Short mmCIF file of C-alpha atoms and ligand atoms in Angstrom, two decimals:
data_model
loop_
_atom_site.label_atom_id
_atom_site.label_comp_id
_atom_site.label_asym_id
_atom_site.label_seq_id
_atom_site.Cartn_x
_atom_site.Cartn_y
_atom_site.Cartn_z
CA MET M 195 22.74 -98.34 -39.40
CA GLN M 196 19.26 -99.48 -38.26
CA LYS M 197 18.59 -102.89 -36.64
CA ILE M 198 15.76 -104.75 -35.61
CA GLU M 199 15.24 -106.11 -32.00
CA VAL M 200 12.85 -109.07 -31.26
CA THR M 201 12.12 -110.13 -27.96
CA GLY M 202 10.81 -113.89 -28.11
CA GLY M 203 8.01 -115.74 -26.57
CA VAL M 204 4.67 -114.14 -27.77
CA ALA M 205 2.22 -116.39 -29.86
CA LEU M 206 0.94 -114.11 -32.49
CA GLU M 207 -2.75 -113.39 -32.71
CA GLY M 208 -4.72 -111.31 -35.04
CA ASP M 209 -5.36 -110.00 -38.68
CA VAL M 210 -2.54 -108.70 -41.01
CA ARG M 211 -3.17 -107.06 -44.21
CA ILE M 212 -1.11 -108.35 -47.24
CA SER M 213 0.52 -105.75 -49.52
CA GLY M 214 0.84 -105.93 -53.27
CA ALA M 215 3.42 -108.44 -54.41
CA LYS M 216 7.07 -107.14 -54.77
CA ASN M 217 7.83 -109.50 -57.52
CA ALA M 218 4.67 -108.51 -59.53
CA VAL M 219 4.96 -104.82 -59.14
CA LEU M 220 8.61 -104.61 -60.37
CA PRO M 221 7.95 -106.11 -63.77
CA ILE M 222 4.68 -104.23 -64.17
CA LEU M 223 6.40 -100.90 -63.61
CA CYS M 224 8.89 -101.74 -66.23
CA ALA M 225 6.02 -102.78 -68.54
CA THR M 226 4.64 -99.46 -68.47
CA LEU M 227 7.53 -98.33 -70.97
CA LEU M 228 5.65 -100.25 -73.62
CA ALA M 229 2.59 -97.96 -73.52
CA ASP M 230 2.11 -94.61 -75.41
CA GLU M 231 -0.19 -93.23 -72.68
CA PRO M 232 0.02 -93.02 -69.00
CA VAL M 233 -0.38 -96.24 -67.02
CA THR M 234 -1.88 -96.28 -63.40
CA ILE M 235 -0.62 -99.08 -60.91
CA GLY M 236 -2.70 -99.73 -57.73
CA ASN M 237 -2.10 -101.65 -54.64
CA VAL M 238 1.75 -100.66 -54.63
CA PRO M 239 3.72 -101.81 -51.68
CA HIS M 240 6.09 -99.13 -49.95
CA LEU M 241 9.37 -101.16 -50.86
CA HIS M 242 12.76 -99.88 -51.31
CA ASP M 243 12.85 -102.00 -54.58
CA VAL M 244 9.83 -100.05 -55.80
CA VAL M 245 11.61 -96.63 -55.19
CA THR M 246 14.77 -98.24 -56.93
CA THR M 247 12.43 -99.12 -60.08
CA THR M 248 10.83 -95.68 -60.26
CA ARG M 249 14.25 -94.10 -60.27
CA VAL M 250 15.16 -96.38 -63.08
CA LEU M 251 11.99 -95.12 -64.99
CA ALA M 252 12.55 -91.62 -64.20
CA GLY M 253 16.20 -91.95 -65.35
CA LEU M 254 14.84 -92.93 -68.77
CA GLY M 255 12.73 -89.80 -68.81
CA ALA M 256 9.46 -91.14 -67.94
CA GLY M 257 7.20 -89.05 -65.67
CA VAL M 258 6.34 -90.79 -62.32
CA THR M 259 3.88 -89.56 -60.00
CA HIS M 260 2.49 -91.08 -56.62
CA ASP M 261 -0.82 -90.33 -55.09
CA SER M 262 -0.70 -89.06 -51.36
CA ASP M 263 -0.51 -92.41 -49.79
CA GLY M 264 1.86 -93.80 -52.34
CA SER M 265 -0.37 -96.84 -53.13
CA HIS M 266 -0.98 -95.63 -56.69
CA ILE M 267 1.90 -94.79 -59.04
CA VAL M 268 1.15 -93.24 -62.60
CA VAL M 269 3.87 -93.54 -65.04
CA ASP M 270 3.76 -91.43 -68.16
CA PRO M 271 6.24 -93.08 -70.65
CA ARG M 272 5.63 -90.18 -73.39
CA SER M 273 8.78 -88.38 -72.20
CA VAL M 274 11.17 -91.29 -72.33
CA ASP M 275 14.37 -89.91 -73.98
CA SER M 276 16.94 -92.39 -72.77
CA HIS M 277 17.40 -96.04 -73.06
CA VAL M 278 20.30 -96.34 -70.59
CA ALA M 279 19.75 -98.10 -67.08
CA PRO M 280 22.84 -97.26 -65.12
CA TYR M 281 25.37 -99.52 -62.99
CA GLU M 282 24.52 -97.44 -59.72
CA LEU M 283 20.76 -98.48 -59.89
CA VAL M 284 21.08 -102.00 -61.47
CA ARG M 285 23.61 -103.19 -59.03
CA THR M 286 21.33 -102.38 -56.15
CA MET M 287 18.43 -104.32 -57.70
CA ARG M 288 18.76 -107.09 -60.18
CA ALA M 289 15.21 -106.68 -61.25
CA SER M 290 16.28 -103.43 -63.19
CA VAL M 291 17.30 -105.92 -65.97
CA LEU M 292 13.51 -106.16 -66.77
CA VAL M 293 13.63 -102.71 -68.58
CA LEU M 294 15.60 -104.52 -71.31
CA GLY M 295 12.77 -106.21 -73.03
CA PRO M 296 10.31 -103.05 -72.97
CA LEU M 297 12.98 -100.60 -74.01
CA VAL M 298 14.12 -102.68 -77.16
CA ALA M 299 10.57 -103.41 -78.11
CA ARG M 300 9.19 -99.96 -77.87
CA TYR M 301 12.31 -97.79 -78.58
CA GLY M 302 14.54 -100.16 -80.62
CA ALA M 303 17.51 -99.67 -78.13
CA ALA M 304 18.59 -100.51 -74.72
CA GLU M 305 21.70 -100.35 -72.64
CA VAL M 306 21.28 -102.01 -69.27
CA SER M 307 24.18 -102.59 -66.88
CA LEU M 308 25.04 -106.20 -66.11
CA PRO M 309 23.65 -106.98 -62.67
CA GLY M 310 26.58 -108.95 -61.49
CA GLY M 311 26.71 -111.40 -58.60
CA CYS M 312 24.47 -111.19 -55.54
CA ALA M 313 24.41 -112.95 -52.16
CA ILE M 314 22.48 -115.89 -53.33
CA GLY M 315 24.63 -117.00 -56.33
CA SER M 316 25.89 -115.92 -59.70
CA ARG M 317 22.48 -115.36 -61.29
CA PRO M 318 23.56 -114.87 -64.97
CA VAL M 319 21.24 -113.02 -67.65
CA ASP M 320 22.00 -115.38 -70.67
CA LEU M 321 18.44 -116.60 -70.88
CA HIS M 322 17.22 -113.04 -71.21
CA ILE M 323 19.62 -112.28 -73.92
CA ARG M 324 18.92 -115.47 -75.85
CA ALA M 325 15.39 -114.91 -75.71
CA LEU M 326 15.32 -111.39 -77.02
CA GLU M 327 17.82 -112.52 -79.75
CA ALA M 328 15.10 -114.94 -80.86
CA LEU M 329 12.77 -111.90 -81.48
CA GLY M 330 15.41 -110.36 -83.48
CA ALA M 331 17.32 -108.16 -81.13
CA GLU M 332 21.08 -107.68 -81.79
CA ILE M 333 22.68 -107.98 -78.43
CA VAL M 334 26.42 -107.41 -77.39
CA VAL M 335 27.68 -107.37 -73.76
CA GLU M 336 30.61 -105.11 -73.52
CA HIS M 337 32.12 -102.60 -70.88
CA GLY M 338 29.68 -104.18 -68.16
CA PHE M 339 26.59 -103.25 -70.18
CA ILE M 340 23.95 -105.44 -72.17
CA LYS M 341 23.53 -103.46 -75.27
CA ALA M 342 20.41 -104.34 -77.37
CA ASN M 343 19.43 -102.77 -80.88
CA ALA M 344 16.44 -103.67 -83.12
CA GLY M 345 14.23 -102.47 -85.61
CA ARG M 346 10.67 -103.65 -84.92
CA LEU M 347 11.15 -107.08 -83.23
CA ARG M 348 9.41 -110.03 -84.90
CA GLY M 349 7.67 -112.92 -83.39
CA GLY M 350 9.60 -115.99 -82.85
CA ASN M 351 9.93 -119.26 -80.91
CA VAL M 352 11.52 -119.25 -77.45
CA ALA M 353 11.93 -122.56 -75.69
CA PHE M 354 13.87 -122.09 -72.47
CA ASP M 355 16.13 -124.78 -71.29
CA MET M 356 15.57 -123.91 -67.75
CA VAL M 357 12.59 -122.00 -66.18
CA SER M 358 13.42 -118.27 -65.41
CA VAL M 359 10.89 -115.88 -63.91
CA GLY M 360 12.78 -112.98 -65.08
CA ALA M 361 13.55 -114.10 -68.56
CA THR M 362 10.01 -115.24 -69.28
CA GLU M 363 8.95 -111.83 -68.20
CA ASN M 364 11.36 -109.98 -70.29
CA VAL M 365 10.48 -111.87 -73.51
CA LEU M 366 6.72 -111.69 -72.79
CA MET M 367 6.80 -107.89 -72.38
CA ALA M 368 9.11 -107.60 -75.62
CA ALA M 369 6.64 -109.91 -77.66
CA THR M 370 3.70 -107.79 -77.06
CA LEU M 371 4.90 -105.25 -79.65
CA ALA M 372 6.66 -107.56 -82.00
CA HIS M 373 5.56 -108.09 -85.73
CA GLY M 374 3.84 -111.68 -85.71
CA THR M 375 3.46 -114.31 -82.86
CA THR M 376 5.76 -115.42 -80.27
CA VAL M 377 5.57 -118.63 -78.62
CA ILE M 378 7.30 -119.07 -75.30
CA ASP M 379 7.82 -122.84 -74.27
CA ASN M 380 9.05 -123.82 -70.76
CA ALA M 381 7.68 -120.64 -69.62
CA ALA M 382 7.65 -119.71 -65.68
CA ARG M 383 4.30 -120.18 -64.30
CA GLU M 384 4.67 -118.00 -61.31
CA PRO M 385 1.43 -116.02 -60.40
CA GLU M 386 3.57 -112.76 -60.85
CA ILE M 387 3.78 -113.83 -64.46
CA VAL M 388 0.01 -114.10 -64.50
CA ASP M 389 -0.27 -110.67 -63.09
CA LEU M 390 1.98 -109.15 -65.62
CA ALA M 391 0.06 -110.80 -68.53
CA VAL M 392 -3.34 -109.34 -67.04
CA CYS M 393 -1.69 -105.88 -66.76
CA LEU M 394 -0.38 -106.16 -70.35
CA ARG M 395 -3.90 -107.19 -71.57
CA ALA M 396 -5.54 -104.39 -69.87
CA MET M 397 -2.85 -102.18 -71.89
CA GLY M 398 -4.12 -103.93 -75.14
CA ALA M 399 -1.68 -106.82 -75.64
CA ASP M 400 -2.93 -110.19 -77.03
CA ILE M 401 -1.61 -113.11 -74.79
CA GLU M 402 -2.79 -116.35 -74.21
CA GLY M 403 -1.60 -119.27 -71.76
CA GLU M 404 -0.06 -117.34 -68.87
CA GLY M 405 0.25 -119.62 -65.71
CA THR M 406 1.02 -122.62 -68.02
CA SER M 407 4.32 -123.63 -69.51
CA ARG M 408 3.44 -122.22 -73.03
CA ILE M 409 2.58 -118.67 -73.60
CA VAL M 410 1.49 -117.28 -77.01
CA VAL M 411 1.70 -113.65 -77.73
CA ARG M 412 0.46 -112.03 -80.81
CA GLY M 413 2.14 -108.74 -81.24
CA VAL M 414 0.02 -105.64 -81.54
CA GLU M 415 0.89 -102.28 -83.00
CA ARG M 416 0.70 -100.16 -79.88
CA LEU M 417 -0.15 -100.42 -76.19
CA HIS M 418 -2.34 -97.89 -74.51
CA GLY M 419 -2.97 -96.59 -70.90
CA ALA M 420 -4.57 -98.80 -68.41
CA HIS M 421 -5.29 -99.16 -64.65
CA HIS M 422 -3.92 -102.17 -62.87
CA ASP M 423 -4.08 -103.24 -59.21
CA VAL M 424 -1.01 -105.53 -58.08
CA VAL M 425 -1.83 -109.14 -57.11
CA ALA M 426 -1.21 -109.89 -53.27
CA ASP M 427 2.21 -110.79 -52.15
CA ARG M 428 2.06 -114.53 -51.48
CA ILE M 429 5.62 -114.49 -50.01
CA GLU M 430 4.72 -111.98 -47.73
CA ALA M 431 1.54 -113.70 -46.62
CA GLY M 432 3.44 -116.95 -46.38
CA THR M 433 5.94 -115.32 -44.04
CA PHE M 434 3.27 -114.18 -41.58
CA LEU M 435 1.47 -117.48 -41.75
CA VAL M 436 4.67 -119.22 -40.92
CA ALA M 437 5.27 -116.77 -37.93
CA ALA M 438 1.61 -117.70 -36.69
CA ALA M 439 2.46 -121.48 -37.06
CA MET M 440 6.14 -121.18 -35.21
CA THR M 441 4.80 -119.12 -32.19
CA GLY M 442 1.82 -121.58 -31.69
CA GLY M 443 -0.65 -118.61 -32.57
CA ARG M 444 -3.54 -117.84 -34.73
CA VAL M 445 -3.17 -115.31 -37.60
CA THR M 446 -5.38 -114.25 -40.36
CA ALA M 447 -3.85 -112.87 -43.51
CA THR M 448 -6.43 -110.53 -45.06
CA ASN M 449 -6.28 -109.31 -48.69
CA ALA M 450 -4.39 -112.36 -49.54
CA ARG M 451 -4.72 -114.92 -52.50
CA ALA M 452 -4.81 -118.41 -51.28
CA ASP M 453 -5.12 -119.75 -54.91
CA THR M 454 -1.37 -118.52 -55.35
CA MET M 455 -0.15 -120.45 -52.28
CA ASP M 456 -1.17 -124.07 -52.56
CA ALA M 457 2.30 -125.45 -51.92
CA VAL M 458 2.96 -123.37 -48.90
CA LEU M 459 -0.42 -123.90 -47.39
CA ALA M 460 -0.08 -127.70 -47.84
CA LYS M 461 3.24 -127.58 -46.01
CA LEU M 462 1.90 -125.55 -43.08
CA ALA M 463 -1.13 -128.20 -42.80
CA GLU M 464 1.65 -130.89 -42.91
CA ALA M 465 3.29 -129.08 -39.98
CA GLY M 466 0.09 -129.43 -38.06
CA ALA M 467 -1.62 -126.00 -38.60
CA ASP M 468 -5.37 -125.75 -39.03
CA ILE M 469 -6.14 -123.54 -42.15
CA GLY M 470 -9.04 -121.91 -43.08
CA ILE M 471 -9.60 -120.09 -46.36
CA ASP M 472 -12.50 -117.57 -46.67
CA GLY M 473 -12.52 -115.36 -49.82
CA ASP M 474 -9.31 -113.28 -49.54
CA ARG M 475 -8.72 -114.26 -45.79
CA ILE M 476 -6.43 -117.09 -44.96
CA CYS M 477 -6.23 -118.31 -41.19
CA VAL M 478 -3.62 -120.35 -39.79
CA ASP M 479 -4.27 -121.65 -36.31
CA MET M 480 -1.55 -123.57 -34.46
CA ARG M 481 -2.58 -122.70 -30.76
CA GLY M 482 -1.31 -125.10 -28.12
CA ARG M 483 1.01 -127.10 -30.45
CA ARG M 484 4.48 -127.31 -31.60
CA PRO M 485 4.81 -127.60 -35.49
CA ARG M 486 6.11 -130.89 -36.89
CA ALA M 487 9.20 -131.05 -38.91
CA VAL M 488 8.38 -130.62 -42.89
CA ASP M 489 10.73 -131.52 -45.63
CA ILE M 490 10.99 -128.88 -48.35
CA ILE M 491 12.21 -129.21 -51.96
CA THR M 492 12.17 -125.87 -53.82
CA ALA M 493 11.33 -125.73 -57.50
CA PRO M 494 9.47 -123.47 -59.95
CA HIS M 495 5.82 -122.86 -59.30
CA PRO M 496 3.48 -124.50 -58.72
CA ALA M 497 6.01 -126.29 -56.41
CA PHE M 498 7.37 -124.90 -53.21
CA PRO M 499 8.89 -121.47 -53.77
CA THR M 500 12.37 -120.80 -52.94
CA ASP M 501 11.36 -117.36 -51.55
CA MET M 502 9.93 -119.29 -48.65
CA GLN M 503 12.57 -121.60 -47.87
CA ALA M 504 14.44 -119.64 -45.23
CA GLN M 505 11.27 -119.01 -43.36
CA PHE M 506 10.29 -122.84 -43.39
CA MET M 507 13.82 -123.54 -42.26
CA ALA M 508 13.32 -121.25 -39.23
CA MET M 509 10.08 -123.29 -38.39
CA ASP M 510 11.92 -126.48 -38.71
CA CYS M 511 14.66 -125.24 -36.44
CA ILE M 512 11.95 -125.47 -33.45
CA ALA M 513 9.79 -128.20 -34.90
CA GLU M 514 9.28 -131.74 -33.65
CA GLY M 515 11.58 -134.07 -35.62
CA VAL M 516 14.10 -133.85 -38.39
CA ALA M 517 13.72 -132.27 -41.79
CA THR M 518 15.57 -132.07 -44.94
CA ILE M 519 15.46 -128.89 -47.04
CA ASP M 520 16.58 -129.11 -50.72
CA GLU M 521 17.37 -125.81 -52.51
CA THR M 522 17.23 -126.53 -56.17
CA ILE M 523 16.75 -123.04 -57.74
CA PHE M 524 19.74 -121.03 -56.23
CA GLU M 525 23.26 -122.15 -55.56
CA ASN M 526 24.01 -120.45 -52.58
CA ARG M 527 20.82 -119.77 -50.66
CA PHE M 528 21.78 -121.11 -47.23
CA MET M 529 23.66 -118.00 -45.73
CA HIS M 530 20.85 -117.85 -43.00
CA VAL M 531 22.09 -121.31 -41.90
CA ASN M 532 25.15 -120.01 -39.82
CA GLU M 533 23.05 -117.19 -38.29
CA LEU M 534 20.24 -119.53 -37.43
CA MET M 535 22.86 -121.81 -35.65
CA ARG M 536 23.95 -118.74 -33.65
CA LEU M 537 20.60 -118.87 -32.17
CA GLY M 538 20.95 -122.36 -31.33
CA ALA M 539 19.68 -124.27 -34.27
CA GLU M 540 21.09 -127.77 -35.25
CA ILE M 541 21.64 -127.58 -39.02
CA HIS M 542 23.92 -129.68 -41.09
CA ILE M 543 24.67 -128.77 -44.75
CA GLU M 544 25.85 -131.02 -47.48
CA GLY M 545 25.69 -129.51 -51.14
CA HIS M 546 22.26 -128.36 -51.88
CA ARG M 547 20.50 -130.04 -48.81
CA ALA M 548 20.19 -128.94 -45.42
CA THR M 549 19.17 -131.28 -42.59
CA VAL M 550 17.61 -129.59 -39.47
CA THR M 551 17.09 -131.35 -36.41
CA GLY M 552 14.31 -129.41 -34.37
CA VAL M 553 15.31 -128.24 -30.72
CA GLU M 554 13.06 -127.09 -28.06
CA ARG M 555 14.05 -123.50 -27.83
CA LEU M 556 16.27 -121.18 -29.65
CA SER M 557 18.20 -118.59 -27.60
CA GLY M 558 18.31 -114.84 -28.69
CA ALA M 559 21.67 -113.41 -29.96
CA PRO M 560 22.96 -110.83 -32.22
CA VAL M 561 22.74 -111.99 -35.87
CA MET M 562 23.41 -110.40 -39.46
CA ALA M 563 20.88 -110.51 -42.40
CA THR M 564 22.33 -111.54 -45.47
CA ASP M 565 19.54 -111.14 -48.05
CA LEU M 566 15.86 -110.50 -48.16
CA ARG M 567 14.17 -113.77 -47.38
CA ALA M 568 17.08 -114.67 -44.85
CA SER M 569 16.38 -111.49 -42.89
CA ALA M 570 12.64 -112.54 -42.45
CA SER M 571 13.80 -116.03 -41.35
CA LEU M 572 15.84 -114.42 -38.68
CA ILE M 573 13.12 -112.43 -37.37
CA LEU M 574 10.82 -115.50 -37.22
CA ALA M 575 13.57 -117.25 -35.51
CA GLY M 576 13.73 -114.31 -33.00
CA LEU M 577 10.10 -114.48 -32.19
CA VAL M 578 10.74 -117.95 -30.68
CA ALA M 579 14.01 -117.47 -29.16
CA ASP M 580 14.50 -116.86 -25.37
CA GLY M 581 15.45 -113.02 -24.73
CA GLU M 582 16.56 -110.73 -27.37
CA THR M 583 17.62 -111.13 -30.83
CA LEU M 584 19.26 -108.15 -32.53
CA ILE M 585 19.24 -108.28 -36.51
CA ASP M 586 21.73 -106.38 -38.35
CA ARG M 587 21.78 -105.14 -41.99
CA ILE M 588 18.04 -104.95 -42.21
CA TYR M 589 18.12 -102.72 -45.41
CA HIS M 590 17.64 -106.05 -46.91
CA LEU M 591 14.13 -106.42 -45.39
CA ASP M 592 13.10 -102.93 -46.43
CA ARG M 593 13.70 -103.99 -50.13
CA GLY M 594 10.85 -106.47 -50.02
CA TYR M 595 8.64 -106.22 -46.74
CA GLU M 596 6.37 -103.40 -46.27
CA HIS M 597 6.47 -102.14 -42.58
CA ILE M 598 7.23 -105.73 -41.24
CA GLU M 599 7.89 -104.59 -37.80
CA ARG M 600 4.67 -102.53 -37.53
CA LYS M 601 2.52 -105.39 -38.95
CA LEU M 602 4.23 -107.95 -36.52
CA SER M 603 3.68 -105.62 -33.52
CA GLY M 604 -0.08 -105.39 -34.64
CA LEU M 605 -0.04 -109.28 -34.17
CA GLY M 606 1.30 -108.84 -30.54
CA ALA M 607 5.02 -109.32 -31.34
CA ARG M 608 7.68 -107.50 -29.32
CA ILE M 609 9.64 -106.11 -31.97
CA ARG M 610 11.20 -102.64 -32.78
CA ARG M 611 13.33 -100.93 -35.05
CA ILE M 612 16.33 -99.17 -33.51
CA ASP M 613 18.94 -96.76 -35.01
C1 UD1 H 255 12.58 -114.24 -59.53
C2 UD1 H 255 12.28 -113.52 -58.14
C3 UD1 H 255 13.06 -114.05 -56.93
C4 UD1 H 255 12.86 -115.46 -56.94
C5 UD1 H 255 13.07 -116.21 -58.26
C6 UD1 H 255 12.96 -117.73 -58.26
C7 UD1 H 255 11.81 -111.36 -58.95
C8 UD1 H 255 12.01 -109.96 -58.97
N1 UD1 H 255 12.56 -111.97 -58.21
O1 UD1 H 255 13.99 -113.92 -59.56
O2 UD1 H 255 12.48 -113.40 -55.93
O3 UD1 H 255 13.68 -116.17 -55.84
O4 UD1 H 255 12.52 -115.63 -59.26
O5 UD1 H 255 11.46 -117.99 -58.09
O6 UD1 H 255 10.63 -111.66 -59.47
N2 UD1 H 255 19.13 -118.18 -64.43
C9 UD1 H 255 20.14 -118.37 -65.47
N3 UD1 H 255 20.27 -117.49 -66.56
C10 UD1 H 255 19.20 -116.60 -66.73
C11 UD1 H 255 18.25 -116.39 -65.87
C12 UD1 H 255 18.23 -117.21 -64.67
O7 UD1 H 255 20.98 -119.30 -65.40
O8 UD1 H 255 19.47 -115.82 -67.73
C13 UD1 H 255 19.11 -119.17 -63.26
C14 UD1 H 255 19.30 -118.37 -61.99
O9 UD1 H 255 20.61 -118.12 -61.78
C15 UD1 H 255 18.69 -119.37 -61.15
C16 UD1 H 255 17.40 -119.94 -61.93
O10 UD1 H 255 17.71 -119.47 -63.24
O11 UD1 H 255 19.45 -120.30 -60.68
C17 UD1 H 255 16.08 -119.13 -61.55
O12 UD1 H 255 16.22 -117.86 -61.61
P1 UD1 H 255 15.01 -116.76 -62.04
O13 UD1 H 255 13.73 -117.56 -62.29
O14 UD1 H 255 15.46 -116.06 -63.36
O15 UD1 H 255 14.92 -115.82 -60.96
P2 UD1 H 255 14.77 -114.20 -61.19
O16 UD1 H 255 13.76 -113.90 -62.24
O17 UD1 H 255 16.09 -113.41 -61.02
#
């Protein structure tokens, strides 16, 4: 199994190009199922989760073609002849559940394996199911599958009692082809929802209010082909900018979208970084300084993203002062804590709160990645640890970071992938 070896001690310097967002491209690929013509997606990141999604689409019968460098994918949904997303694929990637809404809206039937648990918590799909039921789908859960049937869906009112990114996406996609108007209240406001709505609109959908907590969708008869470029990955950008701040370096994220990153940039500024924004370039400069500890409370967008929690915890481990980190989205998203402590971090957990006391230096050790963003936090910690940090189970990283070791090497980090 591959591992990543990081030798700490280098202040990162330079430019890094940000890829298309994982959490935007996955629902957008699923949305292509709604069309009756080919849809072209650009700025597609090279990620294992993208490969898994294209396998799900191909398994449904869709034609999937890539251009030579893989940054464009064309999905031709006209050959779809199945409505089953099997366990083998869904269990490796929870986001496969996002084919549920498109399939039932366009083909009147869907069978999607229940995703099951994952490392960061139980993560149920009850909100997805109830929202689609509100549009007239009949859904049963049996033999480990969510089985949905419907004639044409009809518009309805969906009021979520908690904010869910995936459930908002599923019902948003389904509502585009429903008969009548759907109002989604307490909708997720993440930039990836906005990007999905922009893509759906390019396909002919009638949507208003994306990016706010009320989205209104007027159903249309059909969606057509379109071209859409995926929004920049705010989590990838945030990860590199935290790396700059932690190592006392200066890094510019290019092709980035600062307007999607307010909470993260505000916390980097609070940590003492100088931040410069120029169009699609975001520069973080922390040369000659040690970060100050920053408190974090994760919550739905526009508050601080749970997907940046582990990376900021890594920074707090070597910051000046004591920080509290409250994880309010996922019940079990502190698995990186024990691994960070193996590197010498001082962290105390009580329920959903971690208290981190910054230490002067971490010391390299073998550690194990437990989930995607946890893996990133271990690499960040390795960048400031004495000696070598060897990170095992890096397949988590390849699900969500494009060529992370190449991009970090480009900034001067001593990092390599080993077999
Ligand atoms: C998405 C992101 C993930 C991010 C998360 C929160 C993708 C592919 N993944 O995941 O990276 O960490 O948003 O920003 O975009 N919940 C229920 N019932 C449901 C659905 C969710 O109780 O039916 C709960 C979850 O267990 C969790 C909370 O709602 O506690 C938020 O989850 P949700 O926003 O749905 O996350 P995902 O869409 O799975």
